[in-house]
mmCIF file of C-alpha atoms in Angstrom:
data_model
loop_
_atom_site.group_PDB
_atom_site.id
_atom_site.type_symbol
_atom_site.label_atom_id
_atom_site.label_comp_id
_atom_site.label_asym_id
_atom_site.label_seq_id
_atom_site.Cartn_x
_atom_site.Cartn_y
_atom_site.Cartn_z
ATOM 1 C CA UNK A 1 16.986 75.224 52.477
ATOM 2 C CA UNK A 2 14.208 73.766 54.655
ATOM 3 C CA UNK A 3 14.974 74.170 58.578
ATOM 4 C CA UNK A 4 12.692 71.716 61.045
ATOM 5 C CA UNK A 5 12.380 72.722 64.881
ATOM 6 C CA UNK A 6 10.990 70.289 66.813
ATOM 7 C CA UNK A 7 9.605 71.260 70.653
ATOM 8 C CA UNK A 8 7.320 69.590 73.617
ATOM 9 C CA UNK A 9 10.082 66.984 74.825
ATOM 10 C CA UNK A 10 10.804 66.478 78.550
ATOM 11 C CA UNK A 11 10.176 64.149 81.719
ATOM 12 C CA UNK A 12 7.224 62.470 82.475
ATOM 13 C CA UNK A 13 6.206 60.123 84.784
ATOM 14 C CA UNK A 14 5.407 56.632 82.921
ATOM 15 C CA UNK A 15 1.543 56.733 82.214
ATOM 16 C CA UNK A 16 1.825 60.180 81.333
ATOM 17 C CA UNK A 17 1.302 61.698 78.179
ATOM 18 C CA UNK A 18 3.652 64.391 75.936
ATOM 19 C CA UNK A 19 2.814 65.942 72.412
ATOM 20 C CA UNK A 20 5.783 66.625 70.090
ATOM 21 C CA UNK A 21 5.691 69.436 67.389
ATOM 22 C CA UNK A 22 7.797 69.592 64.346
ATOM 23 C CA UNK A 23 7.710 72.595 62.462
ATOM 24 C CA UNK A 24 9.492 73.333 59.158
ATOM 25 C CA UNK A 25 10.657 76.687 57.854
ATOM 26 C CA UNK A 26 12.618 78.286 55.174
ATOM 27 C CA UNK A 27 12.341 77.905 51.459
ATOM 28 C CA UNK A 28 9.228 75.595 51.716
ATOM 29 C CA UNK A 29 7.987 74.330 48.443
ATOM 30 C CA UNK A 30 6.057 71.548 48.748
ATOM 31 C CA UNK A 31 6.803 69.302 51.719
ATOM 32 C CA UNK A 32 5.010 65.487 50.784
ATOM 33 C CA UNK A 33 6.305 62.632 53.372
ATOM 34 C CA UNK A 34 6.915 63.845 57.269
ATOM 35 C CA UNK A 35 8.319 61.599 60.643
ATOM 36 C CA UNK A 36 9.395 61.063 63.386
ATOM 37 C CA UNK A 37 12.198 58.704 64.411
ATOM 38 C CA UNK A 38 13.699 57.485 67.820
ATOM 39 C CA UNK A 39 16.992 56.968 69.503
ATOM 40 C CA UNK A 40 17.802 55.592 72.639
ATOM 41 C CA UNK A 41 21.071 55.894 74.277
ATOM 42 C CA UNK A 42 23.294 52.459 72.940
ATOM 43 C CA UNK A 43 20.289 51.989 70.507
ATOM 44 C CA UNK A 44 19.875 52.062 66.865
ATOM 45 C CA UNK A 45 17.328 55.236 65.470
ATOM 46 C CA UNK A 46 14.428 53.826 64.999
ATOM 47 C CA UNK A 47 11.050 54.960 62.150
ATOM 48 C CA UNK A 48 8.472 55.943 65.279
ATOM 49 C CA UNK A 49 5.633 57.096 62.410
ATOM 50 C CA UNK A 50 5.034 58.149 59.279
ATOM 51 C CA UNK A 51 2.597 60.564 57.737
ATOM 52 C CA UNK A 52 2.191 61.483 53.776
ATOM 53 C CA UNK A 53 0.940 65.090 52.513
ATOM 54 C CA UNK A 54 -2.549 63.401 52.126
ATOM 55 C CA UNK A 55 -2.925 61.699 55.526
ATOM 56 C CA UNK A 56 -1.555 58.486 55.650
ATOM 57 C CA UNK A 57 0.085 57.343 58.664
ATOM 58 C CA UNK A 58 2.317 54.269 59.263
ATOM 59 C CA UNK A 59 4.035 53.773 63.025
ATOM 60 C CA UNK A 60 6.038 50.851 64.307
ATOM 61 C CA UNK A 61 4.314 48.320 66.440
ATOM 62 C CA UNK A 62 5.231 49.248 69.629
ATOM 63 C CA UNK A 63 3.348 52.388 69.766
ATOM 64 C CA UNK A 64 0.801 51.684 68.104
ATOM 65 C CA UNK A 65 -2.921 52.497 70.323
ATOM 66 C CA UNK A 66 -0.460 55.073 72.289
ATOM 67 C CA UNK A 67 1.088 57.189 69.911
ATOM 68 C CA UNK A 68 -0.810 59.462 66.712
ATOM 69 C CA UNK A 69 1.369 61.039 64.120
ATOM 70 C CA UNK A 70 -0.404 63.950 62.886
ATOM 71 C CA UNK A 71 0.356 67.165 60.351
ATOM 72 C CA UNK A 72 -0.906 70.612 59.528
ATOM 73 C CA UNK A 73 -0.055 71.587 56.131
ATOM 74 C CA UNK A 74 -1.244 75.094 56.340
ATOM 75 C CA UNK A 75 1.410 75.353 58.719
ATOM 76 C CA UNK A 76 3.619 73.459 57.661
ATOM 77 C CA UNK A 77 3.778 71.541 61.499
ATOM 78 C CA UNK A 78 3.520 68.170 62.267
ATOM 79 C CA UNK A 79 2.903 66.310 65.509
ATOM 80 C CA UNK A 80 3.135 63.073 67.796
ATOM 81 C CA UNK A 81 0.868 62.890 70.275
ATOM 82 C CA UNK A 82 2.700 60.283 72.896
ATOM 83 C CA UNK A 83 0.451 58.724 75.650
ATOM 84 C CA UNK A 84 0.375 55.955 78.426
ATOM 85 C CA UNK A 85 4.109 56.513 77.653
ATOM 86 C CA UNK A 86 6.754 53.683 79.449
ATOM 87 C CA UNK A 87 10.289 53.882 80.165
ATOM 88 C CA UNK A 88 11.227 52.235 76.939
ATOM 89 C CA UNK A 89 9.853 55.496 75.229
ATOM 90 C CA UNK A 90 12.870 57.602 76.359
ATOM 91 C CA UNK A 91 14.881 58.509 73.529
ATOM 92 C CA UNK A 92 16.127 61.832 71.596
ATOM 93 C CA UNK A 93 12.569 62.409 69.037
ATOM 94 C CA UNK A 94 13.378 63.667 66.032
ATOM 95 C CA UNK A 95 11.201 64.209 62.346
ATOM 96 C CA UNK A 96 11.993 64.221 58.996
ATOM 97 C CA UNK A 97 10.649 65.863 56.320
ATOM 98 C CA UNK A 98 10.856 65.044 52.464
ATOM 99 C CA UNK A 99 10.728 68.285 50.419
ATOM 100 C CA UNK A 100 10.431 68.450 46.779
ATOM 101 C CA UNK A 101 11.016 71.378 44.687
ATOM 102 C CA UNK A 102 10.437 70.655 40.579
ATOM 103 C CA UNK A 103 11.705 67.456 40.053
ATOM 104 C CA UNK A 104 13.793 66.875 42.807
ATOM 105 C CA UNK A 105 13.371 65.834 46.707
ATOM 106 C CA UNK A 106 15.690 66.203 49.534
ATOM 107 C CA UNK A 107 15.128 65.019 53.088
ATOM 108 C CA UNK A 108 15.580 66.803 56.217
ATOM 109 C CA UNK A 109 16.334 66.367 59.800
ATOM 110 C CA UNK A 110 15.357 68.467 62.889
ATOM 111 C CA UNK A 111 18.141 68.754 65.735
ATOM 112 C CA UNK A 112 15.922 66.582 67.824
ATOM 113 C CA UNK A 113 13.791 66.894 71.636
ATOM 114 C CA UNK A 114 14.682 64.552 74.442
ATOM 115 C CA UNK A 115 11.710 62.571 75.852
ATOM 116 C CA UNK A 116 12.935 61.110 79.395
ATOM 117 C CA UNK A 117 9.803 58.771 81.321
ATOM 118 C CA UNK A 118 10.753 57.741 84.700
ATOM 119 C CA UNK A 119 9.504 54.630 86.210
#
């Protein structure tokens, strides 16, 4: 069982910036895919970014040039920087993880962190 905590949510004036850590504990084999999704209140959850074991990051286009998905391995952690951040950003953040153990993989979900950015 693979537990994610994510932290660094709160309110922030729009402009401002926040960065969002996601860190996974437990029985940790080998965690490949990581991300973070969105959702607003009366909104559909919505893929923020994604980041593979090697590197490769994908995010949606509204944040792109504000927002960088990044992961330490070592530590199992990822993270989403969040800047010039706008109203539309408020939402409950939370990441995923895909872990894979032999020849199986099983995705988990953190509890979430509420970003809130006032006008």
């Amino acid at each position: 069982q693979v537990q994610l905590v994510e932290s660094g949510g709160g309110l922030v004036q729009a402009g401002g910036s926040l960065r969002l850590s996601c860190a996974a504990s437990g029985s940790i084999f080998r965690i490949d895919a990581m991300g973070w999704y969105r959702q607003a209140p009366g909104k559909q959850r919505e893929l923020v970014a994604t980041i593979t074991r090697d590197g490769t990051t994908n995010d949606v286009d509204s944040v792109k040039g504000r927002f960088t998905i990044s992961r330490d391995n070592a530590k199992n952690t990822m993270y989403l920087q969040m800047n010039s951040l706008k109203p539309e950003d408020t939402a409950v953040y939370l990441c995923i993880a895909l872990h894979s153990r032999c020849s199986s993989s099983t995705l988990y979900w953190g509890q979430g962190t509420q970003v809130t950015v006032s006008s």
